[in-house]
Short mmCIF file of C-alpha atoms (C1' of nucleotides) in Angstrom, two decimals:
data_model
loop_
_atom_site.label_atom_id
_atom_site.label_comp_id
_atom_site.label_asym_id
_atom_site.label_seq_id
_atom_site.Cartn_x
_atom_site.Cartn_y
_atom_site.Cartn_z
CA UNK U 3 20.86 -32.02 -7.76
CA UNK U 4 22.78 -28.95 -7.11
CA UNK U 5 22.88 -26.58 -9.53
CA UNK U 6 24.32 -23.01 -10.84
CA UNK U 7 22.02 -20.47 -9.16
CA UNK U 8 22.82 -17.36 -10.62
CA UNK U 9 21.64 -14.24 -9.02
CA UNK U 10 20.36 -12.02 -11.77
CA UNK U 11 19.69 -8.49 -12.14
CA UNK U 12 16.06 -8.24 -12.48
CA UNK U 13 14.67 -7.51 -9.24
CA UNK U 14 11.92 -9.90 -7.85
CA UNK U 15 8.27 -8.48 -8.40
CA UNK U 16 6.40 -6.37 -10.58
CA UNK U 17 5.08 -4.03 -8.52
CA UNK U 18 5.78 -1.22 -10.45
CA UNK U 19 6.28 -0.10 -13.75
CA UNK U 20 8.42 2.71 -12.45
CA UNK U 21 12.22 2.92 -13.52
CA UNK U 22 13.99 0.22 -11.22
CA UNK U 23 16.84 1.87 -9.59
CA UNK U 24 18.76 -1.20 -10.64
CA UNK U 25 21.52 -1.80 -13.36
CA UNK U 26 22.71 -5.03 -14.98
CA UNK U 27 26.05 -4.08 -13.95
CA UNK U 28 25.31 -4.09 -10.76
CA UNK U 29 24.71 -7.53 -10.54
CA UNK U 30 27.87 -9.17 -8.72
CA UNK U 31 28.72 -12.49 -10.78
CA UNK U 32 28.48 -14.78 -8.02
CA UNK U 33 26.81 -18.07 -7.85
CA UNK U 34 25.48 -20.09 -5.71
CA UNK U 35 24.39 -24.03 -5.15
CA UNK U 36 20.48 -24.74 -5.85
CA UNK U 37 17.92 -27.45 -6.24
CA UNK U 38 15.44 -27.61 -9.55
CA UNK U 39 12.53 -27.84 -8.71
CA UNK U 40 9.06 -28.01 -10.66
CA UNK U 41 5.62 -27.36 -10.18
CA UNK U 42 2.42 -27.35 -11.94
CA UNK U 43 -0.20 -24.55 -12.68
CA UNK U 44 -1.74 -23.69 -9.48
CA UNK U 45 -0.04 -25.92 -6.86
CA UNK U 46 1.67 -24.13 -3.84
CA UNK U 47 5.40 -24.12 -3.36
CA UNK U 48 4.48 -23.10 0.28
CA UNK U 49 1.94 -21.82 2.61
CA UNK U 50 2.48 -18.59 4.91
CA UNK U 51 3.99 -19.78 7.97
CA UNK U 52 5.70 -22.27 6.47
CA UNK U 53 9.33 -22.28 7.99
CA UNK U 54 11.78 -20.30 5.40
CA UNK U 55 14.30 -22.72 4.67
CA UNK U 56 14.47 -21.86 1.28
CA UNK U 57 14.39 -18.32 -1.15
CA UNK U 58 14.10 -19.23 -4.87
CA UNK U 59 14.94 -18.45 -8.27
CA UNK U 60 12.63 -18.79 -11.10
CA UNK U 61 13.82 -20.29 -14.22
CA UNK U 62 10.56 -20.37 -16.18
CA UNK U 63 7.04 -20.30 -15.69
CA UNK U 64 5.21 -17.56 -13.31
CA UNK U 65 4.74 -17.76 -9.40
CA UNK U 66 2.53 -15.62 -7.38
CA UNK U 67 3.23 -14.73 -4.10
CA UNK U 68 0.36 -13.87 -1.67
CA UNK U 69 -1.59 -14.09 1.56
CA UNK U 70 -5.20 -14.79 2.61
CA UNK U 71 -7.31 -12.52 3.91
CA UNK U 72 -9.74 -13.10 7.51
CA UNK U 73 -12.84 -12.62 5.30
CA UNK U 74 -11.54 -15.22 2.59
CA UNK U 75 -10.28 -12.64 0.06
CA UNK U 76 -6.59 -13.07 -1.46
CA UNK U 77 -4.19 -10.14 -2.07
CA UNK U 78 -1.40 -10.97 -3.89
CA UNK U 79 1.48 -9.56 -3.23
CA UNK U 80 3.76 -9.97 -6.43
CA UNK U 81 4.01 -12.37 -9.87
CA UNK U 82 7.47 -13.46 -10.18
CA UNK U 83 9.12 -14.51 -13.84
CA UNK U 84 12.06 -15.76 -15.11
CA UNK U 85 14.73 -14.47 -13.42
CA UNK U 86 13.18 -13.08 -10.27
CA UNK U 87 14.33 -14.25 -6.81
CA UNK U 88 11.66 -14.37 -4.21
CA UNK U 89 10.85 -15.91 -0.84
CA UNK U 90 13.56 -14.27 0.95
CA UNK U 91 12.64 -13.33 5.04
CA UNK U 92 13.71 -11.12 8.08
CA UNK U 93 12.04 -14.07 9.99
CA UNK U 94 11.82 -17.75 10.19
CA UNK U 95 9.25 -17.82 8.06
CA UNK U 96 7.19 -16.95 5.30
CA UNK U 97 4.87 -14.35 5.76
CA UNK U 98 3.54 -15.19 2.30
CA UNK U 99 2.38 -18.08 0.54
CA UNK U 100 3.79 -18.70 -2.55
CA UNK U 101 1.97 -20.80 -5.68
CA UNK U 102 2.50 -21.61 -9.37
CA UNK U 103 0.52 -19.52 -11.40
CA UNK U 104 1.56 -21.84 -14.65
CA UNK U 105 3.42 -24.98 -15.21
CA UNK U 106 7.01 -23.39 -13.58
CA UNK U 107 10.79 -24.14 -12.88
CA UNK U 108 12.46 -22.90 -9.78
CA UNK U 109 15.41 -23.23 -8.16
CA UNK U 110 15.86 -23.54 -4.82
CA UNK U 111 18.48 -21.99 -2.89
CA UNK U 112 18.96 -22.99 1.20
CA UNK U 113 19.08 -19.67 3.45
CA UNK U 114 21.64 -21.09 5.85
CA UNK U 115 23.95 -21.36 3.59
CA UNK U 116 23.13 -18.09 2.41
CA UNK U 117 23.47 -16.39 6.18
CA UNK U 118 27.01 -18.05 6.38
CA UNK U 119 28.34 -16.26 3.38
CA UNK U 120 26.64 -12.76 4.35
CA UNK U 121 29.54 -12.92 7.12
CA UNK U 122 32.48 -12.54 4.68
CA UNK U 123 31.40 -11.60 1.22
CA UNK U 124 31.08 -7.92 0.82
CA UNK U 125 29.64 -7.62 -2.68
CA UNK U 126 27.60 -9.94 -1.65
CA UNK U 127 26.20 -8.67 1.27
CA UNK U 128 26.01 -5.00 -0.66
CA UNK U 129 23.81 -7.15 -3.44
CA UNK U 130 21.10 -8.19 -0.48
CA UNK U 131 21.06 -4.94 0.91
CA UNK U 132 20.07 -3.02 -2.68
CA UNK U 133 18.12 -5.96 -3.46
CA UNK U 134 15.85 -5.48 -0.51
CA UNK U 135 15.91 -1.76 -0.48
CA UNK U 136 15.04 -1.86 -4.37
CA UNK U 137 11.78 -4.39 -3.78
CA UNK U 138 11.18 -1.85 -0.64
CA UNK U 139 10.66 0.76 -3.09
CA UNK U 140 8.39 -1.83 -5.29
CA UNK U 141 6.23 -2.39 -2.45
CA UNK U 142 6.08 1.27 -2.17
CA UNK U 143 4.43 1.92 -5.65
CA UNK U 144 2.25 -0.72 -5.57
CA UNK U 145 0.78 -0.05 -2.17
CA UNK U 146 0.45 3.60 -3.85
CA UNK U 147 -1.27 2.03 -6.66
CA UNK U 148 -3.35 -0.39 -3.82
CA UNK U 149 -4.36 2.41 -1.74
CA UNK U 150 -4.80 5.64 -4.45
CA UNK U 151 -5.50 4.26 -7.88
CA UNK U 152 -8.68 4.15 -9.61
CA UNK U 153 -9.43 0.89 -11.24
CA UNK U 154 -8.63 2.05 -14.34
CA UNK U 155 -5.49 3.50 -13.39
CA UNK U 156 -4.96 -0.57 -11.79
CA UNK U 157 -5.32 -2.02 -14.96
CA UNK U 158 -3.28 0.66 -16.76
CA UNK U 159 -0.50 0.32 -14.41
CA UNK U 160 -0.75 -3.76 -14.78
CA UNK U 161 -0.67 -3.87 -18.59
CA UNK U 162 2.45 -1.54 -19.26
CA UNK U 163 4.01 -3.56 -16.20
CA UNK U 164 3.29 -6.76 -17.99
CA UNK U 165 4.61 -5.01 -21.40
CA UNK U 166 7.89 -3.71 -19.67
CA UNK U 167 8.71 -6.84 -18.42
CA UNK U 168 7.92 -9.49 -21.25
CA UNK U 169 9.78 -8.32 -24.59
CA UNK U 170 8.28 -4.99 -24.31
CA UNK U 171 6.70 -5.69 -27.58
CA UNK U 172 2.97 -3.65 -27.80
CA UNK U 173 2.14 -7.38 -27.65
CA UNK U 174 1.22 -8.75 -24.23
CA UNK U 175 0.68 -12.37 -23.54
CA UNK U 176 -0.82 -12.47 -19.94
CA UNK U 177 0.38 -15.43 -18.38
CA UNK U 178 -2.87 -15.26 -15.39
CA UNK U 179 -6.26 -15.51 -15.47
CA UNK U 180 -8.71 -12.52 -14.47
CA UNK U 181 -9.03 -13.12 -10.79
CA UNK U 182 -5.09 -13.43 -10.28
CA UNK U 183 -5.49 -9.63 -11.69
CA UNK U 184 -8.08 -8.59 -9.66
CA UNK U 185 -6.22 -9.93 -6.56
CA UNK U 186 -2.85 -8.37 -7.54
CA UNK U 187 -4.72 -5.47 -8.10
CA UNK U 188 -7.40 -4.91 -5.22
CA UNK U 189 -10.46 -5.49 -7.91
CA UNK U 190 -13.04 -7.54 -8.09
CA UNK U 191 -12.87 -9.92 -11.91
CA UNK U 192 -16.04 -7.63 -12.65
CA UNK U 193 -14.36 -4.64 -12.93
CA UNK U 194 -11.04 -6.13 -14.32
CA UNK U 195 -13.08 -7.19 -17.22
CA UNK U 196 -15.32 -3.87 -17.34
CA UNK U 197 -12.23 -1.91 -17.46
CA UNK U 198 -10.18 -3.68 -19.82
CA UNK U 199 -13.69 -3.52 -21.97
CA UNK U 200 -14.10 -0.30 -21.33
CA UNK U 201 -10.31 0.60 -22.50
CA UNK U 202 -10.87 -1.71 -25.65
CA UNK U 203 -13.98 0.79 -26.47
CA UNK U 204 -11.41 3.72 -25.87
CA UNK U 205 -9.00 2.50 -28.71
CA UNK U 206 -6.32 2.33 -25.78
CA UNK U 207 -5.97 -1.54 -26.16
CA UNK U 208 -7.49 -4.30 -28.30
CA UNK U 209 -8.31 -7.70 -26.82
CA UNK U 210 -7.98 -10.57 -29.65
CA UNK U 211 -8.49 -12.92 -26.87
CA UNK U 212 -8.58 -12.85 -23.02
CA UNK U 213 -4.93 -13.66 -22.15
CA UNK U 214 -3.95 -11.49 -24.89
CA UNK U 215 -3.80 -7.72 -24.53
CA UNK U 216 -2.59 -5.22 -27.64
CA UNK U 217 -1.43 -2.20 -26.57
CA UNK U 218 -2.37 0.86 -28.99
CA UNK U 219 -2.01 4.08 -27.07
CA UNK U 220 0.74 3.35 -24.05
CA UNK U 221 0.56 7.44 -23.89
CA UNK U 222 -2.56 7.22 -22.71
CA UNK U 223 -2.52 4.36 -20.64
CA UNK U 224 0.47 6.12 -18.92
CA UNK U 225 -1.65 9.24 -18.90
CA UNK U 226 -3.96 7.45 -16.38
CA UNK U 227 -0.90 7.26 -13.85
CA UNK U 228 -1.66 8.43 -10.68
CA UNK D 6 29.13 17.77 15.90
CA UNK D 7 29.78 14.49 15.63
CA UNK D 8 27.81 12.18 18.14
CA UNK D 9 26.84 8.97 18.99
CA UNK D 10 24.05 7.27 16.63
CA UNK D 11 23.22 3.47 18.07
CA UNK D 12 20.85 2.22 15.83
CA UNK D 13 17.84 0.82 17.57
CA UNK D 14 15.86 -2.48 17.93
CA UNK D 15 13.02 -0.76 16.71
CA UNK D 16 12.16 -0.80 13.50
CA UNK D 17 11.92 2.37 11.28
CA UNK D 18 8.33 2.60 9.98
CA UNK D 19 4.91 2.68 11.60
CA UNK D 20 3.12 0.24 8.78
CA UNK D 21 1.95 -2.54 10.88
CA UNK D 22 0.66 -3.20 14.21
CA UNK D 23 1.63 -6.83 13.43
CA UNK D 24 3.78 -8.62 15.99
CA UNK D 25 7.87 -7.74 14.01
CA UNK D 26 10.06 -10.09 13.56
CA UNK D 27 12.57 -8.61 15.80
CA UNK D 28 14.14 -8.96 19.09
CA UNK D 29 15.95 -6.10 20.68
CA UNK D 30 18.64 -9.16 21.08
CA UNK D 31 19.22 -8.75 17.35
CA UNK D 32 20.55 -5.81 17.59
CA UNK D 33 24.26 -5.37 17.12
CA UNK D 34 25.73 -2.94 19.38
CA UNK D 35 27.58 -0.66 17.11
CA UNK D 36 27.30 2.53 17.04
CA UNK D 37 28.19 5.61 14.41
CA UNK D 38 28.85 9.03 14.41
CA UNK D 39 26.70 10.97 13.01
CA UNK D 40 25.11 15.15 13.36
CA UNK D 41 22.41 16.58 15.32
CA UNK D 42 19.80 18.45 13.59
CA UNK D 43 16.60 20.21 14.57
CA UNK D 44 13.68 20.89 12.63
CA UNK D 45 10.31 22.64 13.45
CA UNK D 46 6.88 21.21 12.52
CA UNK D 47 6.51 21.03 9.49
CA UNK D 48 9.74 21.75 7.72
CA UNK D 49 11.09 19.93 5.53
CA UNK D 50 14.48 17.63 5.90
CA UNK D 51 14.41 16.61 2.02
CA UNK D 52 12.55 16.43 -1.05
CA UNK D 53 11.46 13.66 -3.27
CA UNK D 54 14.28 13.51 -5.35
CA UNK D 55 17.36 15.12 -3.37
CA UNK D 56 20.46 13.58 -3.46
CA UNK D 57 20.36 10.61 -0.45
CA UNK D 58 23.63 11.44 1.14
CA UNK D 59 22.80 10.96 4.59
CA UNK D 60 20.44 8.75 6.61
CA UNK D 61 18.84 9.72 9.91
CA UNK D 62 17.65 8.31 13.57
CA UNK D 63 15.24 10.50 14.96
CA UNK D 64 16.11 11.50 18.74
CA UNK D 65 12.38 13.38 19.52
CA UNK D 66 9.82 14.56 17.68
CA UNK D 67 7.71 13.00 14.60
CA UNK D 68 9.01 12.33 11.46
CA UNK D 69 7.37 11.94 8.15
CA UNK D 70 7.99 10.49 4.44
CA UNK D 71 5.83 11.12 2.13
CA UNK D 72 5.27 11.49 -1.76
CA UNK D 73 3.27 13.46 -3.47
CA UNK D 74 1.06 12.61 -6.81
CA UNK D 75 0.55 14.04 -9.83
CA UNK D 76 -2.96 15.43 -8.92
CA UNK D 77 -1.89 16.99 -5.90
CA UNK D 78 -2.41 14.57 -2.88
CA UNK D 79 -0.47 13.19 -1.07
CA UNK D 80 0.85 9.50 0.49
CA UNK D 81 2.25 9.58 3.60
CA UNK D 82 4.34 6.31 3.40
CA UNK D 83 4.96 5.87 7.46
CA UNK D 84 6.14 8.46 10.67
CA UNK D 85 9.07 8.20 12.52
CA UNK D 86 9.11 8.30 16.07
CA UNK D 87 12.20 8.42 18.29
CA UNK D 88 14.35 5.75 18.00
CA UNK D 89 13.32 4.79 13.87
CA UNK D 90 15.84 4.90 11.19
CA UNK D 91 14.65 6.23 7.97
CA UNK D 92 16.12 7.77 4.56
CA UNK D 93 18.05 4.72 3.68
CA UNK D 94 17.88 4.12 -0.33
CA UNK D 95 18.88 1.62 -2.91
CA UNK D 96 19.60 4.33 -5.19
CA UNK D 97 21.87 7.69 -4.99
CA UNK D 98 18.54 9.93 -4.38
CA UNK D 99 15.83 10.01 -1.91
CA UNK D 100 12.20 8.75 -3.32
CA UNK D 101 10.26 10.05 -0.72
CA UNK D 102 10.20 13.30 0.65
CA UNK D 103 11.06 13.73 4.63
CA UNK D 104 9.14 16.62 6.75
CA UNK D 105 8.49 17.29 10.44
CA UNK D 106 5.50 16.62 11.94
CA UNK D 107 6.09 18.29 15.41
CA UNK D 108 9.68 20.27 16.14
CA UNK D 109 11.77 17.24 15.96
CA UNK D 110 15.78 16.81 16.90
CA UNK D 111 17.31 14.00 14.52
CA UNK D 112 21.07 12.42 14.16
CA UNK D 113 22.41 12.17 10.01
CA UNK D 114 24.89 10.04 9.25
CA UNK D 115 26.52 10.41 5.96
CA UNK D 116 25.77 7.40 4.00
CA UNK D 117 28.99 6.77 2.41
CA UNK D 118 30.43 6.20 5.61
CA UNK D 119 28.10 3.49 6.15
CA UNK D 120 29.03 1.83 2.58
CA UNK D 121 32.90 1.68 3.30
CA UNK D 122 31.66 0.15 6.79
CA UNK D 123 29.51 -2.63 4.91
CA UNK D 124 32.13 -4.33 2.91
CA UNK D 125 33.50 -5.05 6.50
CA UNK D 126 31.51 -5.39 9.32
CA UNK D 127 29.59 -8.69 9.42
CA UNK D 128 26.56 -8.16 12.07
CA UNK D 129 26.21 -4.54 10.44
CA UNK D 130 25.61 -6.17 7.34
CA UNK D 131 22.94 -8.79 8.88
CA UNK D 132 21.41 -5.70 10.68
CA UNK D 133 21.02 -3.86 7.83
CA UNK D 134 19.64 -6.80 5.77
CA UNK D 135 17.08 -8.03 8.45
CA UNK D 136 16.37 -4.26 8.65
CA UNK D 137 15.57 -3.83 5.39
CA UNK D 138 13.45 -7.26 5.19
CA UNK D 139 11.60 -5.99 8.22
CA UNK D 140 10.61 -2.50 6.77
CA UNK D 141 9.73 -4.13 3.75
CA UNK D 142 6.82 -6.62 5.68
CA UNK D 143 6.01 -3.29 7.28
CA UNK D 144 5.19 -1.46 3.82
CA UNK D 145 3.30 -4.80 2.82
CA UNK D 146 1.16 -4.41 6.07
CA UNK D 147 0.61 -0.83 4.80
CA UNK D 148 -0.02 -1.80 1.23
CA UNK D 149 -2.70 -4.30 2.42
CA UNK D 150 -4.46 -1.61 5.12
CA UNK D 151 -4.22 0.70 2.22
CA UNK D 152 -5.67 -1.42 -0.60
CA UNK D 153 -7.78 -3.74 1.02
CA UNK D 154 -9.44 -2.29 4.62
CA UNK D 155 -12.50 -0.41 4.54
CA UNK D 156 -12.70 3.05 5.86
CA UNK D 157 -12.85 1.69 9.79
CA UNK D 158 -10.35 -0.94 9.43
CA UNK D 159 -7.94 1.40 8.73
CA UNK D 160 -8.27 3.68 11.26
CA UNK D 161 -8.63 1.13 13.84
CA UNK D 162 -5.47 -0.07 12.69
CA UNK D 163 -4.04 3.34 13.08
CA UNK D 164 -5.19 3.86 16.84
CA UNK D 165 -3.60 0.17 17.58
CA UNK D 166 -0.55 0.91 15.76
CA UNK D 167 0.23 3.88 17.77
CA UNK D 168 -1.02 2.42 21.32
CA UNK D 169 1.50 -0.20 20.68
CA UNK D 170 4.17 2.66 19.59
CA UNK D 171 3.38 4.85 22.25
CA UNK D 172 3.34 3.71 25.60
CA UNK D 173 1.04 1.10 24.74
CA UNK D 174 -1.14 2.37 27.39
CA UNK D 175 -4.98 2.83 26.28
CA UNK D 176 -4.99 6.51 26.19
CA UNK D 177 -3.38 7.87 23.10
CA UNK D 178 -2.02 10.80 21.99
CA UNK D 179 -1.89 11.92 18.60
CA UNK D 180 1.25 13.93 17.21
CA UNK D 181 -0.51 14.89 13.92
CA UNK D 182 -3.69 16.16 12.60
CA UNK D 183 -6.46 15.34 10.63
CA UNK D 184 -4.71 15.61 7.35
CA UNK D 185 -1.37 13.73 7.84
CA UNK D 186 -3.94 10.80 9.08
CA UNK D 187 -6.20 11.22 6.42
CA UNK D 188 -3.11 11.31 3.63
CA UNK D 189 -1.41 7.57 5.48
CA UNK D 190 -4.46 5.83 5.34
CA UNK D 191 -5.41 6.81 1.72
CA UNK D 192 -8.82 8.58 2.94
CA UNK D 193 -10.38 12.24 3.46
CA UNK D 194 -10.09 14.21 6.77
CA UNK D 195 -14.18 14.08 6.55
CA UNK D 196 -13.84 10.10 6.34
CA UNK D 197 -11.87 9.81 9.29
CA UNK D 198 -13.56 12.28 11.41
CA UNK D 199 -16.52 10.27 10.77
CA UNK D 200 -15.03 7.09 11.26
CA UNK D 201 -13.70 8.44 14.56
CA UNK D 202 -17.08 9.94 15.47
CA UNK D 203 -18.84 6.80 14.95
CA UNK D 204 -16.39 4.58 16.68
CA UNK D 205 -16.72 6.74 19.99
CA UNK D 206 -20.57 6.46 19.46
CA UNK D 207 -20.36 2.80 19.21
CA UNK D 208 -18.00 2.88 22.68
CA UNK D 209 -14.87 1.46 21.21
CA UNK D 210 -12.89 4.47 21.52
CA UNK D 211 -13.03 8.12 23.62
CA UNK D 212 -12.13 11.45 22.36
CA UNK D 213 -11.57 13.98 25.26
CA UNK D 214 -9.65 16.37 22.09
CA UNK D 215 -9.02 16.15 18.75
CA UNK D 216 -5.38 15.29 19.35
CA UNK D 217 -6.42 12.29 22.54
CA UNK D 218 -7.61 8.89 22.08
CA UNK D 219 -8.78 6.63 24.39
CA UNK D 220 -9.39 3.18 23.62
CA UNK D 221 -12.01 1.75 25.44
CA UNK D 222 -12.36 -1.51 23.72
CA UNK D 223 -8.75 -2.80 22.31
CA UNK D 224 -10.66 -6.06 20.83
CA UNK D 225 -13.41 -4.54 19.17
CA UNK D 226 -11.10 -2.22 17.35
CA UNK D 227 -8.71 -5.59 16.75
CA UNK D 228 -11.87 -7.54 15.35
CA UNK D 229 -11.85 -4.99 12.38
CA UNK D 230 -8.97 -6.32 11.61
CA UNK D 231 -8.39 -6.75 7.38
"C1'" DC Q 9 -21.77 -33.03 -27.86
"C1'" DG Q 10 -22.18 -31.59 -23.24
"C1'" DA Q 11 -20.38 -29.84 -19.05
"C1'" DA Q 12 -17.25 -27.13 -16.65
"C1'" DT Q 13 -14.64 -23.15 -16.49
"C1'" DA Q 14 -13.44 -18.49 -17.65
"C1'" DC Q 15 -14.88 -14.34 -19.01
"C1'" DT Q 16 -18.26 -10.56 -20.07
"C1'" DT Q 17 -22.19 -7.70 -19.31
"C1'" DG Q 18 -26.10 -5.65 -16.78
"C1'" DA Q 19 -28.75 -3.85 -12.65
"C1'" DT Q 20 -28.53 -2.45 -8.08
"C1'" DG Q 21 -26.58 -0.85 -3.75
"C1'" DA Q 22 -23.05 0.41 -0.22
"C1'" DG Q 23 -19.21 3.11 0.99
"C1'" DA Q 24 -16.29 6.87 0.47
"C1'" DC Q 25 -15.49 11.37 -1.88
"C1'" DT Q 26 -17.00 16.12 -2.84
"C1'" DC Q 27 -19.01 20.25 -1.74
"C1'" DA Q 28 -20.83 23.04 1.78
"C1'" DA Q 29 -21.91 24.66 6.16
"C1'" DG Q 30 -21.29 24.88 11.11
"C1'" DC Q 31 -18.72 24.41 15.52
"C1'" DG Q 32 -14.91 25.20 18.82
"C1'" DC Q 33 -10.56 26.69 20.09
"C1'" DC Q 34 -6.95 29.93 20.21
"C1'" DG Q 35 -4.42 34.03 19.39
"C1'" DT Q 36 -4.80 38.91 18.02
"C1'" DG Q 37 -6.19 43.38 18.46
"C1'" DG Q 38 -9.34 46.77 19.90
"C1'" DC B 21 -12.22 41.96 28.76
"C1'" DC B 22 -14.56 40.91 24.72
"C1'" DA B 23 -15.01 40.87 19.55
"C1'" DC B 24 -13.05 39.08 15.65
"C1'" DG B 25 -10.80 36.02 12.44
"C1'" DG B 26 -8.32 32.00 11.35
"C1'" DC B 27 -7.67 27.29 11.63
"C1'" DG B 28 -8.67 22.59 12.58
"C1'" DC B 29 -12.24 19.64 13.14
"C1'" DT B 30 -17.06 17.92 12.66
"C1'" DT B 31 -21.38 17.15 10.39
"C1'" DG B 32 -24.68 16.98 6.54
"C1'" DA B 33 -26.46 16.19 1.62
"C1'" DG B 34 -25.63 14.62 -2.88
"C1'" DT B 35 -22.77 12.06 -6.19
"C1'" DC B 36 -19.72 8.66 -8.05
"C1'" DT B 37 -17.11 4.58 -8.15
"C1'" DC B 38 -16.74 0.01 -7.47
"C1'" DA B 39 -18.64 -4.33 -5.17
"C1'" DT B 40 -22.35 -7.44 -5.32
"C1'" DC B 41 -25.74 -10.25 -7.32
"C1'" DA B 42 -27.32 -12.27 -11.43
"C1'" DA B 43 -27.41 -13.69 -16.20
"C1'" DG B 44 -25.45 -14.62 -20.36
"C1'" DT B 45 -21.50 -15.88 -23.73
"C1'" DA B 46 -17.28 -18.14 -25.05
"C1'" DT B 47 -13.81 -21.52 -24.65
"C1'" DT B 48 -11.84 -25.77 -23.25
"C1'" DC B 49 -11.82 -30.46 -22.31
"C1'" DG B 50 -13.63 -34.85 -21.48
#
DNA sequence: CGAATACTTGATGAGACTCAAGCGCCGTGG
DNA sequence: CCACGGCGCTTGAGTCTCATCAAGTATTCG
């Protein structure tokens, strides 16, 4: 079921809420041959080491990527939305597992045929290269966030993340449950909850229910930045 | 002063001990011109924020890239040994800032000469790619020492990193101090002078001076592990 | 309605940071 | 040659943040 697999602008994770050195414009309009594929809330679309025959495209829905600790403990490593193209390797195969966080559509795009047209297509090849240099940078602010940030300034940086990348609405409709947060963000639920609590109490956000966050004071949240 | 700049097997960052997936094989063998520069310890090559004209291979000497935060510290993001590429961006400036860590002697080559080059060359276009995807596992190595390893994790990580950089022999030596350490693992000089204390009283390790590690026991240090 | 699941809240403790002092090395100057 | 000062590193004591353990509440779903 091949079909239109088009390579958006968006770059593939949230890891940071930073200004994405990335333009719509940049975006060549190519296209290229996929499968649809679908998965339910919490099933895996593979494991790590799974041989990379495939980088995706997500259509709807939210995937997680992420890998398992020795001691059990899961860190993951991005939530992808609509739009976002993950799964892509240096090496055979994946270093990280990737899983439905809801119900999702993907599409499915094979790498071979991907490595056969990064031989003649410059724009092409020029779109990989930012591509991967722009989620290098990604990485970069979320290990800064990983490795420097105070819980609150976690959750901070998560919320106006989500809120940047849904409508951008003060609204936020999180689409994952507490530990998916705490694992994205190096927490434990505890303090997830705590925090958010504790920035409900602080008139930054109000909380009319769980998966939905209302952001009142995105100064201060941003304040928190480290 | 145009000279010779083959780019290298190796690749460019010093995030992860973990087995790379790359072969020297890989490697096309092209080569660029590019201009020889020297810096002393502790100079600066560029600042966060420069404009990213050139890119660099350093010939001897230590490299670092760092960033500083908004209360003052600062994240070293990896150091650059001879042979590693760094300073390549997505966008038209540099996000990190690159200093010397010991005198150091580096090639630049102008980036826009690379650009004209990609629409072109096909292996220079896979190289660069697979480069890219390889840094970027390397910063999610980094980004999972950082957030997730305890105090000892990371600096055991450290000592095996550079072993396997070095000559991979068991005694070390350390290009930088204290600080830089302290500031790439996301901890105090006091918590890694500890750490390092403690790990020579527990016999994994030796310190004959500040700046000279020996490891004594590679698999104790390994079984930290995060 | 009841059970399971998800989330919140509280009490306690471990690990790393902060502040502060002390050590050792090296270069400078008397 | 030795005294001095500066710098990098080590060590110690107290504090703070977040993880852990343990209930307790809310929500969903059979």
């Amino acid at each position: 079921m091949p079909v239109s697999l088009a390579i958006s602008a968006k770059p593939s994770a949230m890891h940071g809420a930073a200004p994405l050195p990335w333009r719509a414009s940049d975006t060549p309009a190519f296209e290229m041959a996929g499968t649809v594929m679908r998965f339910s809330a919490d099933r895996p679309l593979y494991a790590e080491g799974d041989e990379a025959r495939c980088f995706y495209k997500v259509v709807s829905g939210v995937v997680r990527t992420c890998q398992f600790l020795s001691d059990g403990r899961r860190q993951i490593d991005a939530f992808h939305l609509a739009g976002d193209v993950f799964g892509f390797e240096a090496g055979s195969t994946h270093r990280l597992a990737a899983e439905a966080v809801t119900d999702c559509t993907v599409i499915a795009c094979r790498r071979r045929a991907l490595d056969t047209m990064l031989g003649g297509d410059g724009r092409l090849n020029q779109w990989f290269i930012t591509h991967a240099l722009s989620c290098m940078a990604q990485v970069r602010e979320h290990a800064l966030l990983l490795g420097r940030g105070s819980a609150a300034q976690k959750v901070a940086a998560f919320l106006l993340e989500m809120a940047e990348r849904g409508d951008s609405a003060n609204s936020v409709e999180l689409p994952m449950g507490r530990q998916d947060i705490a694992d994205y963000l190096g927490l434990t639920i505890e303090t997830v909850s705590r925090t958010l609590s504790h920035m409900e109490k602080d008139g930054m956000i109000r909380l009319p229910s769980p998966r939905k966050v209302v952001l009142k004071d995105r100064a201060a949240l941003r304040n928190l930045n480290v």
